Tab-separated table of N, CA and C in Angstrom:
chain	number	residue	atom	x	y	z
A	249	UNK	N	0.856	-1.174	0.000
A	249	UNK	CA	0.000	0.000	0.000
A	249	UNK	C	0.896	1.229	0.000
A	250	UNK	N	0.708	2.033	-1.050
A	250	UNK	CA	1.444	3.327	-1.048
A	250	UNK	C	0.906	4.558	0.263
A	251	UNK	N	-0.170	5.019	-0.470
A	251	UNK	CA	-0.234	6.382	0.528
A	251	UNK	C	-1.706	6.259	0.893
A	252	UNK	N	-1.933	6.596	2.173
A	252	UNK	CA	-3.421	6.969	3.247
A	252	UNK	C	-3.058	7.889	3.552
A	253	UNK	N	-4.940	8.292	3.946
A	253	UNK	CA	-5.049	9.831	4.480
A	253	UNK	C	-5.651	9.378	6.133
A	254	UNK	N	-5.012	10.791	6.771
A	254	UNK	CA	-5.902	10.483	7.832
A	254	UNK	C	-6.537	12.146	7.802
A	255	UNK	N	-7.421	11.858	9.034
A	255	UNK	CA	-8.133	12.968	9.347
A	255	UNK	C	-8.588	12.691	10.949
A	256	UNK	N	-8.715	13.801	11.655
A	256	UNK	CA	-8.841	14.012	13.365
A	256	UNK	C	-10.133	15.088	13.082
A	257	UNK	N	-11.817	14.284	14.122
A	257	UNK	CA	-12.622	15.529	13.736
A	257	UNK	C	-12.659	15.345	15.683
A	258	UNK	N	-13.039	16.245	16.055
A	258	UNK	CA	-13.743	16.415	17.150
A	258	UNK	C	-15.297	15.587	17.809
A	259	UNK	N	-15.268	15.066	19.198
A	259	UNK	CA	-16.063	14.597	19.442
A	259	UNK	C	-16.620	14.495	20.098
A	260	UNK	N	-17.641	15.016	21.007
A	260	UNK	CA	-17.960	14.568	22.343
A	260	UNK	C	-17.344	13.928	23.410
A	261	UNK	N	-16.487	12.998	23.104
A	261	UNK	CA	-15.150	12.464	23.769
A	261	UNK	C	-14.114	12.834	23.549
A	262	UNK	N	-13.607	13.487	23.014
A	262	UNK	CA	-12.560	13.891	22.494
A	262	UNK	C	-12.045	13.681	20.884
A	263	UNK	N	-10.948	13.683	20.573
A	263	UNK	CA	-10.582	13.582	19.189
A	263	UNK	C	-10.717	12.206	18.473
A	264	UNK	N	-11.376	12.085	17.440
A	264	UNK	CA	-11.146	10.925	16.867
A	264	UNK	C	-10.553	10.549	15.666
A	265	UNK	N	-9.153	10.171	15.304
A	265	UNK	CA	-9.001	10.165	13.860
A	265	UNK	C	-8.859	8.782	13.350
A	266	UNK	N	-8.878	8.745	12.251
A	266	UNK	CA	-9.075	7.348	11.219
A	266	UNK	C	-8.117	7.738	10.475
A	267	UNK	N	-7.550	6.563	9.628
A	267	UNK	CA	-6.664	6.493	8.724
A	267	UNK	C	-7.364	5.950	7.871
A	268	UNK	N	-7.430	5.855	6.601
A	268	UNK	CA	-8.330	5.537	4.993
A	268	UNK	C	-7.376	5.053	3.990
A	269	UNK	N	-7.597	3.816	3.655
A	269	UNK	CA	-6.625	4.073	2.471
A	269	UNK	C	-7.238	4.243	1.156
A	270	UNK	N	-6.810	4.408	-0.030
A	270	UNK	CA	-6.607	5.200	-1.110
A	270	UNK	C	-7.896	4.615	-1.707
A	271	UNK	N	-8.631	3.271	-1.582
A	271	UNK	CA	-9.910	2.696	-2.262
A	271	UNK	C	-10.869	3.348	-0.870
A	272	UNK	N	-10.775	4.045	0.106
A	272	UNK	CA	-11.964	4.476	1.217
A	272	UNK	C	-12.288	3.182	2.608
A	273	UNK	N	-11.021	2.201	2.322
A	273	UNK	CA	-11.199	1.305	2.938
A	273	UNK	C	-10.893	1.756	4.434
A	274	UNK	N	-10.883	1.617	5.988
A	274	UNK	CA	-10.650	2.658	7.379
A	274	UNK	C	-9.845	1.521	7.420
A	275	UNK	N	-8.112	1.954	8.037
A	275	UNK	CA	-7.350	0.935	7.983
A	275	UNK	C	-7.295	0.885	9.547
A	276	UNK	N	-7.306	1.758	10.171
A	276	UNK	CA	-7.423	2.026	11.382
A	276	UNK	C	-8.146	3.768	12.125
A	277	UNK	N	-8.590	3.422	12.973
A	277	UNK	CA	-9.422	4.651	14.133
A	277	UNK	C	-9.167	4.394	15.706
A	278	UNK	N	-9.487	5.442	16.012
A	278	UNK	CA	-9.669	6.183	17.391
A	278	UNK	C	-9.497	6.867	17.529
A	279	UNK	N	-9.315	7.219	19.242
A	279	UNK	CA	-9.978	8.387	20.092
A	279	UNK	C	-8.560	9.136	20.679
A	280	UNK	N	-7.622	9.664	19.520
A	280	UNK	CA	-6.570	9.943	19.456
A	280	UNK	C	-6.229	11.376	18.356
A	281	UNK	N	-5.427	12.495	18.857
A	281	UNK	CA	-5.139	13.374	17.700
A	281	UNK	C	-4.227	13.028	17.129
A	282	UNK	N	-3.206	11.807	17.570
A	282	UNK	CA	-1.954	11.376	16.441
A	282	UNK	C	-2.734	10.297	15.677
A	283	UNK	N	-1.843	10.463	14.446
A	283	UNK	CA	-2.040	8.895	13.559
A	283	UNK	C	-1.340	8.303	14.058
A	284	UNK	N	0.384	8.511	14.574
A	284	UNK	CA	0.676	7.211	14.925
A	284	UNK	C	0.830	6.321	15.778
A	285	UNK	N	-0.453	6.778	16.767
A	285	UNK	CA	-0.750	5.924	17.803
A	285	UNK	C	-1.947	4.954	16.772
A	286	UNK	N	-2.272	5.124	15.678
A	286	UNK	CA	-3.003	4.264	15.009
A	286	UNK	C	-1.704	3.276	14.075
A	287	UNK	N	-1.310	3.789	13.484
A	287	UNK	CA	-0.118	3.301	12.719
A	287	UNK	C	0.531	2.005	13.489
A	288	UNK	N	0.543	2.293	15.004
A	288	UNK	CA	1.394	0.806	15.480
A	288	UNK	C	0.550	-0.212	15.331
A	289	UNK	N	-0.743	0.373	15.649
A	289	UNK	CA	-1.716	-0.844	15.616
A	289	UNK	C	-2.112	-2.088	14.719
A	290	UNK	N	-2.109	-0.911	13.516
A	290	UNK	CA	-2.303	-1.819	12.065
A	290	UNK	C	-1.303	-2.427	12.014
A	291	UNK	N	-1.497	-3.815	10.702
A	291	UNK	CA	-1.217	-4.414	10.163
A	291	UNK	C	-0.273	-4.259	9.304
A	292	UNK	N	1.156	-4.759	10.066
A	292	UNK	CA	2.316	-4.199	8.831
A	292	UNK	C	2.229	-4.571	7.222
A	293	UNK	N	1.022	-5.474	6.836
A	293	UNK	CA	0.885	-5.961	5.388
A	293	UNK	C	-0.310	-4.676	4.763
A	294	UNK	N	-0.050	-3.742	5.527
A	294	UNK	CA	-1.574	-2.716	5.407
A	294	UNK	C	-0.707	-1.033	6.259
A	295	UNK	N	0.278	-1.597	6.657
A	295	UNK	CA	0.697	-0.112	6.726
A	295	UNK	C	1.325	0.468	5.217
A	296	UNK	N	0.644	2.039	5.096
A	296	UNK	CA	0.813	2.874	4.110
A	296	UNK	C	2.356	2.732	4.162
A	297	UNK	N	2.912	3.788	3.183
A	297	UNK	CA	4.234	3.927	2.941
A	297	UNK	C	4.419	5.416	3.186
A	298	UNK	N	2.890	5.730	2.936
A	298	UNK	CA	2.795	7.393	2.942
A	298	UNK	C	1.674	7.807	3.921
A	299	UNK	N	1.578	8.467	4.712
A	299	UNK	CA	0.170	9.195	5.066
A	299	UNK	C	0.010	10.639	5.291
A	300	UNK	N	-0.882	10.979	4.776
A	300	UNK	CA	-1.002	12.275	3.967
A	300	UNK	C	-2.300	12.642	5.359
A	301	UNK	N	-2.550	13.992	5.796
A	301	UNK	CA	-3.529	14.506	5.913
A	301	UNK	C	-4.660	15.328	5.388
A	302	UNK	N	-6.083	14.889	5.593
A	302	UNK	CA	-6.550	15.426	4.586
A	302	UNK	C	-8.052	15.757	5.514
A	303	UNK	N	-8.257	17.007	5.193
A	303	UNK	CA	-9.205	17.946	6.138
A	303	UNK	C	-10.765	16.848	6.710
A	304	UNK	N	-10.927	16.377	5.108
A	304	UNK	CA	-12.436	15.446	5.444
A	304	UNK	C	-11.746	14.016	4.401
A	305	UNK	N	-12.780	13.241	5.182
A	305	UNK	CA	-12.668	11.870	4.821
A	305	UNK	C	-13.802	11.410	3.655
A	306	UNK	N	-14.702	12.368	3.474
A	306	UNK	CA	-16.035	12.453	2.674
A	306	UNK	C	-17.065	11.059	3.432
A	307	UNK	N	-17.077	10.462	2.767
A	307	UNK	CA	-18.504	8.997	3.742
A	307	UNK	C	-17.593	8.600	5.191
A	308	UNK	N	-16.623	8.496	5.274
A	308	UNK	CA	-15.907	7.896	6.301
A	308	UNK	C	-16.002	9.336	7.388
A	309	UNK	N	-16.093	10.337	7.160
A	309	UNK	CA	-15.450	11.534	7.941
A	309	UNK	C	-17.657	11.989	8.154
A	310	UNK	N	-18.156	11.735	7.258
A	310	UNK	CA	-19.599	11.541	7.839
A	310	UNK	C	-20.379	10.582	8.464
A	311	UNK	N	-19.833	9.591	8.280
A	311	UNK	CA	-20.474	8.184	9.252
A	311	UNK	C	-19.950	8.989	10.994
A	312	UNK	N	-18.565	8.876	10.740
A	312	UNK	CA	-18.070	9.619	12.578
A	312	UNK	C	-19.004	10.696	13.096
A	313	UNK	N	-19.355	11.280	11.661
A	313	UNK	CA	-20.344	12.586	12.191
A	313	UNK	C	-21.781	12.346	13.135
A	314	UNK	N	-21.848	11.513	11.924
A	314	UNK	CA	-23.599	10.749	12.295
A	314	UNK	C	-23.416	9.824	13.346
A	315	UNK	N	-22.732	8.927	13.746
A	315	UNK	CA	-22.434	8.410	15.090
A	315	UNK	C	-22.547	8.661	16.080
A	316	UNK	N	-22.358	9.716	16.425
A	316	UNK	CA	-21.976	10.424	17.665
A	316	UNK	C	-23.004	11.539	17.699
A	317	UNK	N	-23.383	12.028	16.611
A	317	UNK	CA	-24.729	12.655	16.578
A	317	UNK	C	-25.864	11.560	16.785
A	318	UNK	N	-25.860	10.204	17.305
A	318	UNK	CA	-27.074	9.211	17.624
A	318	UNK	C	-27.379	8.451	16.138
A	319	UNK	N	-26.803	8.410	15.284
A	319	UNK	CA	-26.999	7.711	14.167
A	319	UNK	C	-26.300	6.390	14.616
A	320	UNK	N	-26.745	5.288	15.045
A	320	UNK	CA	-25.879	4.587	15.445
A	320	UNK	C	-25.043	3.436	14.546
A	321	UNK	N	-25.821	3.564	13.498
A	321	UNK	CA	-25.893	2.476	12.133
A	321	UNK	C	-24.945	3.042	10.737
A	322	UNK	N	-25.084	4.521	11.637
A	322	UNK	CA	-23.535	5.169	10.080
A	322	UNK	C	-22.681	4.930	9.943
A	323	UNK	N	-22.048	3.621	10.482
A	323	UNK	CA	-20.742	2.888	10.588
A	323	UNK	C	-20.833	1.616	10.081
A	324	UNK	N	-21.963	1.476	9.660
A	324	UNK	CA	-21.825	-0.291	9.726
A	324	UNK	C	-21.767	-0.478	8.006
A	325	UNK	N	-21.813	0.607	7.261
A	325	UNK	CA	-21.502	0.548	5.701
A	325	UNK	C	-20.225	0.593	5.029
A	326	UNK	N	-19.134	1.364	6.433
A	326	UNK	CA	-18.095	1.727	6.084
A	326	UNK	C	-17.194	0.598	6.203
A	327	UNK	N	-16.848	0.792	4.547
A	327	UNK	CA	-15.294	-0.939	4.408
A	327	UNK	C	-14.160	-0.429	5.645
A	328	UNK	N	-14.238	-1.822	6.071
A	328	UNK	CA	-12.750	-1.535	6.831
A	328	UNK	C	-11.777	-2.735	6.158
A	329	UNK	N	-10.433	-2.850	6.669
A	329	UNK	CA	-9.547	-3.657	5.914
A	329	UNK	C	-8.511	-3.754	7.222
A	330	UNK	N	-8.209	-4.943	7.681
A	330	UNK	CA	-7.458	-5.357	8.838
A	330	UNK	C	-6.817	-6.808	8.635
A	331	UNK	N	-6.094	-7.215	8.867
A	331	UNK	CA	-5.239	-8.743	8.726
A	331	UNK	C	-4.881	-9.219	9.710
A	332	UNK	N	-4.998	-10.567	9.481
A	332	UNK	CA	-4.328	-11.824	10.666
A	332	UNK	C	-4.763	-12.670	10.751
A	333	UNK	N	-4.352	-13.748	11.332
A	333	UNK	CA	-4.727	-14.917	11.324
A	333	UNK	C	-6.927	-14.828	11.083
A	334	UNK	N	-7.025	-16.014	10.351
A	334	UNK	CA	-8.441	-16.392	10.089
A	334	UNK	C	-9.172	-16.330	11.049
A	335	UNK	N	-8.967	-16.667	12.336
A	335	UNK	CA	-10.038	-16.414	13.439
A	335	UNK	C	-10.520	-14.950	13.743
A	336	UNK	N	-9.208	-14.592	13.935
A	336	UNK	CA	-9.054	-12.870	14.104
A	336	UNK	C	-9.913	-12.083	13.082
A	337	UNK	N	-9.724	-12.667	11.460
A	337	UNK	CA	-10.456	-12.244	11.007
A	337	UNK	C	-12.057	-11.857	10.506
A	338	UNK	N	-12.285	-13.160	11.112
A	338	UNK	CA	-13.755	-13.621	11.167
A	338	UNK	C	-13.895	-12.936	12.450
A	339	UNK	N	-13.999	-12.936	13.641
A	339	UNK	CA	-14.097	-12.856	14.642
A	339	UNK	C	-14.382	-11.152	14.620
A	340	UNK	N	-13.464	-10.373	13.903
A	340	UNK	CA	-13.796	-9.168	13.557
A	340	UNK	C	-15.182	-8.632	12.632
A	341	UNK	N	-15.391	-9.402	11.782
A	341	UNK	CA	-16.364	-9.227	10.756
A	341	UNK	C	-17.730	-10.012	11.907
A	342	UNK	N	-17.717	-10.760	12.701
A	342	UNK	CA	-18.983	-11.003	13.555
A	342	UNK	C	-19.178	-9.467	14.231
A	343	UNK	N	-17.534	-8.973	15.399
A	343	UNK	CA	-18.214	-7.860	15.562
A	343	UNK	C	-18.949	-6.781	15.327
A	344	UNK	N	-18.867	-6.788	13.761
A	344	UNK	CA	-20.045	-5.699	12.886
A	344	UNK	C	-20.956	-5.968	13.193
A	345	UNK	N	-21.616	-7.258	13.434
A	345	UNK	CA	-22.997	-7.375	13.632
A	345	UNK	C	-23.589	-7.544	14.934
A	346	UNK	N	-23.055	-7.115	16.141
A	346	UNK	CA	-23.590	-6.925	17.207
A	346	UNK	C	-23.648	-5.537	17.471
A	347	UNK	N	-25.306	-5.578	17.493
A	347	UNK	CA	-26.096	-4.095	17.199
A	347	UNK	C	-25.737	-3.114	18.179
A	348	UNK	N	-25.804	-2.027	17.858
A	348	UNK	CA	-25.667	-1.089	19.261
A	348	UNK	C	-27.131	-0.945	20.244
A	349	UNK	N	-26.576	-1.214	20.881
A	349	UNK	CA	-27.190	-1.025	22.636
A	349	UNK	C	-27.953	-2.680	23.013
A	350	UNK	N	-26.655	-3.445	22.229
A	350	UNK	CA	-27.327	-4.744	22.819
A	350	UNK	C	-25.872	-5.498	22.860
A	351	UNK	N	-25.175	-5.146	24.112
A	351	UNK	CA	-24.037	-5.708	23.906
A	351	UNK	C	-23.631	-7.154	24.583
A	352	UNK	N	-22.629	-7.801	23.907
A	352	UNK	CA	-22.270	-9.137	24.241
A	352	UNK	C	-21.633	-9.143	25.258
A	353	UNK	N	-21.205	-10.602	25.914
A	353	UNK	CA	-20.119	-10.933	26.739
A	353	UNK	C	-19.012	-11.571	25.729
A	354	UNK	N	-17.968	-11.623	26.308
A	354	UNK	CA	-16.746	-12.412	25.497
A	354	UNK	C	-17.232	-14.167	25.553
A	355	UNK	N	-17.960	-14.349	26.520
A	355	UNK	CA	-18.192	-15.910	25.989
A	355	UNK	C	-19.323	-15.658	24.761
A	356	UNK	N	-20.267	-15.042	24.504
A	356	UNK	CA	-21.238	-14.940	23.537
A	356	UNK	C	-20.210	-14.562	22.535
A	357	UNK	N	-19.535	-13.835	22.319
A	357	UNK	CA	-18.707	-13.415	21.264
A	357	UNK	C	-18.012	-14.210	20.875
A	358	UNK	N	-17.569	-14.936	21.771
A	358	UNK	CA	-16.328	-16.331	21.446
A	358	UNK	C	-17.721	-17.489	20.413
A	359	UNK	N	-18.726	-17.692	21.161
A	359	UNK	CA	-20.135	-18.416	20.373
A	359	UNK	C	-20.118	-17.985	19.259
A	360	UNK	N	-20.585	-16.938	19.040
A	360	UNK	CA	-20.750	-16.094	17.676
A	360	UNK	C	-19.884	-15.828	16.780
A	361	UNK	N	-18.247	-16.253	16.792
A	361	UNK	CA	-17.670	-16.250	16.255
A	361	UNK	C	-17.655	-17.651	16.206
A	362	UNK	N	-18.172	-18.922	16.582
A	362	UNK	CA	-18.184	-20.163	15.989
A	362	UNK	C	-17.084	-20.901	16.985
A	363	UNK	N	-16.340	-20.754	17.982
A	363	UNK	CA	-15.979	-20.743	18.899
A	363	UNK	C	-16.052	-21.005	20.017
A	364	UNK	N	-16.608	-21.262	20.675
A	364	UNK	CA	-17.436	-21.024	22.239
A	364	UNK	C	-16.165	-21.633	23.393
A	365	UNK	N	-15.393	-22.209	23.600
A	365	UNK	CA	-14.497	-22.155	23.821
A	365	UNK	C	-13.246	-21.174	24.279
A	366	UNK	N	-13.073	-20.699	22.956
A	366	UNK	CA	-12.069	-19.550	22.328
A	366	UNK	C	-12.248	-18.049	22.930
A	367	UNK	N	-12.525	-18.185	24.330
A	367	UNK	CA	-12.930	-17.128	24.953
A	367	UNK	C	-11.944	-15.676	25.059
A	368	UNK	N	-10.617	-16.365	25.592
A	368	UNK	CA	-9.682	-15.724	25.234
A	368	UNK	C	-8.957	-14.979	24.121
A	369	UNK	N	-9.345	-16.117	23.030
A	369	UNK	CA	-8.908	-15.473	21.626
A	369	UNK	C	-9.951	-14.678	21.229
A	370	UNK	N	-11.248	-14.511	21.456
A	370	UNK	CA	-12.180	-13.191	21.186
A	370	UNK	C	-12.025	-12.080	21.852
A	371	UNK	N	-11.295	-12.031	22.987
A	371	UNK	CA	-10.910	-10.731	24.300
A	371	UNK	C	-10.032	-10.653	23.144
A	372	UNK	N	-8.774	-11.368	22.612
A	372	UNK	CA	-7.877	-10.696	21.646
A	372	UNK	C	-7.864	-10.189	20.356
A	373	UNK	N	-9.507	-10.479	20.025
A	373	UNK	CA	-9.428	-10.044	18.729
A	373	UNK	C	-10.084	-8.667	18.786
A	374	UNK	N	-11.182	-7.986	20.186
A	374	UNK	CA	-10.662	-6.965	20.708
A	374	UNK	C	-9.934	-6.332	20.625
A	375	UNK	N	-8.622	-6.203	21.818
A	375	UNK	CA	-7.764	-6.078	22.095
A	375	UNK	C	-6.709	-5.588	20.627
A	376	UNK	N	-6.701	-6.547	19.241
A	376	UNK	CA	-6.501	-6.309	18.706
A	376	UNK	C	-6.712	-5.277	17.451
A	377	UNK	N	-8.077	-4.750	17.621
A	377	UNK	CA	-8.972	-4.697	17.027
A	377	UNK	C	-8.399	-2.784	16.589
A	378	UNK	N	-7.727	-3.181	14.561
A	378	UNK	CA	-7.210	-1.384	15.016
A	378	UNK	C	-8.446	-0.501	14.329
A	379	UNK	N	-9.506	-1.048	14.476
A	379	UNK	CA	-10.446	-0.120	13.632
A	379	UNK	C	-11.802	0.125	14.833
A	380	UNK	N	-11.240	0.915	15.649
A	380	UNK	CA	-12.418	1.136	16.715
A	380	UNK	C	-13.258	1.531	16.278
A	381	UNK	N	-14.452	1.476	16.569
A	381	UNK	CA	-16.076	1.975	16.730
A	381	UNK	C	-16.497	1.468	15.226
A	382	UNK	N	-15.639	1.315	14.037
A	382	UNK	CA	-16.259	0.963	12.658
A	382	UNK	C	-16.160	-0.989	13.093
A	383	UNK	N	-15.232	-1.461	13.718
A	383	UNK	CA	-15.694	-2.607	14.038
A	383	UNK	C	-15.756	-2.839	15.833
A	384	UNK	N	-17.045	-2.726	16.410
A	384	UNK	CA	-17.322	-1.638	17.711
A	384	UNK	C	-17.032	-2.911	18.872
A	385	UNK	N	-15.796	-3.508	19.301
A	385	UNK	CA	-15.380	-4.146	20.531
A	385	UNK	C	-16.023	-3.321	21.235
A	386	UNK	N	-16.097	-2.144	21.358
A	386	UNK	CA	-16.458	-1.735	22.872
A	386	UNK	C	-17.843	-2.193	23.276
A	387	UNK	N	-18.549	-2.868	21.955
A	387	UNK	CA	-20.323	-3.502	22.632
A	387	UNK	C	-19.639	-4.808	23.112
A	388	UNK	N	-18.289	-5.128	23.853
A	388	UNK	CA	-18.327	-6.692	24.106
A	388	UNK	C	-17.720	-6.261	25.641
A	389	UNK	N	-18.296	-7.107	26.429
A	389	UNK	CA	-18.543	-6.961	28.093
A	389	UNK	C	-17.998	-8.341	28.728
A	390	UNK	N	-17.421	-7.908	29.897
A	390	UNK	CA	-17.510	-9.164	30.802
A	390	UNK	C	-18.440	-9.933	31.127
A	391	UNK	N	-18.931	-10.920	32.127
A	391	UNK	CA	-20.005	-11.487	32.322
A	391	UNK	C	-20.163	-10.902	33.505
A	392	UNK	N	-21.526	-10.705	33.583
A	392	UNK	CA	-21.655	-9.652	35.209
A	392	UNK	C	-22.087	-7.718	34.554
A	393	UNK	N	-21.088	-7.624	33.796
A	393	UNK	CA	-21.433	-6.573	32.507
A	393	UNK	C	-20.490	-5.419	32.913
A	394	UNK	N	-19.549	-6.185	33.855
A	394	UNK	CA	-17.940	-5.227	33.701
A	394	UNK	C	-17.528	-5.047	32.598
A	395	UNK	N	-16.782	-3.470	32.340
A	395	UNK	CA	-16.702	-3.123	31.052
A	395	UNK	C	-15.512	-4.481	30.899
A	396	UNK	N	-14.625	-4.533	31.022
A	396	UNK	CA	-13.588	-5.468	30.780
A	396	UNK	C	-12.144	-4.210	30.352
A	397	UNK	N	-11.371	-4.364	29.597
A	397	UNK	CA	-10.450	-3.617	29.158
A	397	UNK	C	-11.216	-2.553	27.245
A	398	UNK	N	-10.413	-1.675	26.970
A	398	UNK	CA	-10.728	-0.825	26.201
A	398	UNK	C	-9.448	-0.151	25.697
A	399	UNK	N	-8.699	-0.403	24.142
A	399	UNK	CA	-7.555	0.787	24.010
A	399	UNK	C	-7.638	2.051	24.430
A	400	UNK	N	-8.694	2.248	24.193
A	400	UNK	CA	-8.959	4.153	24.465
A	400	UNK	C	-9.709	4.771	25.754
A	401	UNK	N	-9.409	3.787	26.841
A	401	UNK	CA	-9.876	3.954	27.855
A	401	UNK	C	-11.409	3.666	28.402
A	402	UNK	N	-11.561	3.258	29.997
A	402	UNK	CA	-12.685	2.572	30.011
A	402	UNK	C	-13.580	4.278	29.999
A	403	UNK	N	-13.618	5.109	29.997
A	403	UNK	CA	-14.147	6.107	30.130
A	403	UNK	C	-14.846	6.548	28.758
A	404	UNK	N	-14.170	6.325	27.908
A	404	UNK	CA	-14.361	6.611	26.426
A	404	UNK	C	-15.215	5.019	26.101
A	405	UNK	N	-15.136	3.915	26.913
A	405	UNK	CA	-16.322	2.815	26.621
A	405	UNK	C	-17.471	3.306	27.049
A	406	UNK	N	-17.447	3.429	28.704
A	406	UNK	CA	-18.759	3.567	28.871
A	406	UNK	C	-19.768	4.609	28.213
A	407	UNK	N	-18.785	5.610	27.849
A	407	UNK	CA	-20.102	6.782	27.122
A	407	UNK	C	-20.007	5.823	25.996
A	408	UNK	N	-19.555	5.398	25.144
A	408	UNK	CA	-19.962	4.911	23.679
A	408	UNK	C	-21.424	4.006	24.106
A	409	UNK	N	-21.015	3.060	25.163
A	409	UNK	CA	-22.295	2.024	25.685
A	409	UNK	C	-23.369	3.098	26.171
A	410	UNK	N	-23.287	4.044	26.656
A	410	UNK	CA	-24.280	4.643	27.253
A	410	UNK	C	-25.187	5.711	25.827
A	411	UNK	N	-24.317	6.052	25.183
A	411	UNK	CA	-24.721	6.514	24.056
A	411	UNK	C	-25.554	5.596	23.009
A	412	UNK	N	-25.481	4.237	22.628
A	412	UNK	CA	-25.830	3.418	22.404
A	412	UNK	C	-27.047	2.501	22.858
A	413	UNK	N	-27.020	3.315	24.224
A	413	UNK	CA	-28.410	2.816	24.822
A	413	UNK	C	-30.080	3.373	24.592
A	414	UNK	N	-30.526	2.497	24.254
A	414	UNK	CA	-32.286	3.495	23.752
A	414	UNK	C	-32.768	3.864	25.241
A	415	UNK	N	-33.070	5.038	24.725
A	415	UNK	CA	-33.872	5.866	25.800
A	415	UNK	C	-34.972	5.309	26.302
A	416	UNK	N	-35.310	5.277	27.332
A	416	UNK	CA	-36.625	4.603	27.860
A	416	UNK	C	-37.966	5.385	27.964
């Protein structure tokens, strides 16, 4: 991969930037004003050669918009692109589909990734996970419904979960 853009917009939590590469694919995000606290994260078969800044992200830099403005579903269109082993990868593409404000435990997640067992290796695919909120670990919980761990802090989980929650 030659050259990605990133972009840092402002957020209710603080800063969030994404990195994009050159087809609109999010190679990595969060709740960070550097890229290269995103850059370690990714995937050295997916780190750019170049990264360029660039004011708006156009659909990617409006999904973040609509997110956080209560759109909770403006993320779930946006390609992301991440590597590693096959579990990891699957295991990531399940997390797209656990809806917001109905969040899992790591044993349900370890299930749902076909797994049930593999409890540990779903906390890591978390853990690993460099495309925050576009593939949303933070809906995955302890049992009991402790947040568990979070890259970007448990503070920056619980509002995402609390934001995510329907009003009663």
């Amino acid at each position: 991969m030659s050259t990605a853009h990133w972009s840092t917009q402002d957020t209710p939590i603080g800063p969030f930037t994404t990195v994009v590469a050159a087809d609109g694919a999010v190679l990595a995000s969060g709740w960070t004003a550097d890229p290269a606290d995103l850059t370690t994260v990714m995937s050295a078969a997916l780190a750019p050669a170049e990264l360029r800044h660039k004011r708006d992200l156009g659909e990617v830099s409006k999904a973040v918009r609509r997110y956080h403005q209560g759109e909770h579903d403006a993320i779930d269109l946006i390609p992301v692109r991440q590597r590693s082993g096959e579990f990891l990868e699957h295991a990531w593409e399940v997390l797209r589909t656990v809806p917001a404000g109905k969040p899992v435990t790591y044993s349900d997640f370890a299930a749902l990734a076909g797994r049930p067992q593999a409890i540990r290796a779903a906390a890591s695919a978390c853990a690993r996970n460099a495309v925050a909120l576009f593939v949303p670990c933070h809906r995955v919980l302890r049992i009991g419904g402790a947040l568990g761990g979070f890259r970007w802090g448990l503070d920056v989980k619980r509002w995402l979960l609390d934001h995510e929650t329907p009003a009663v």
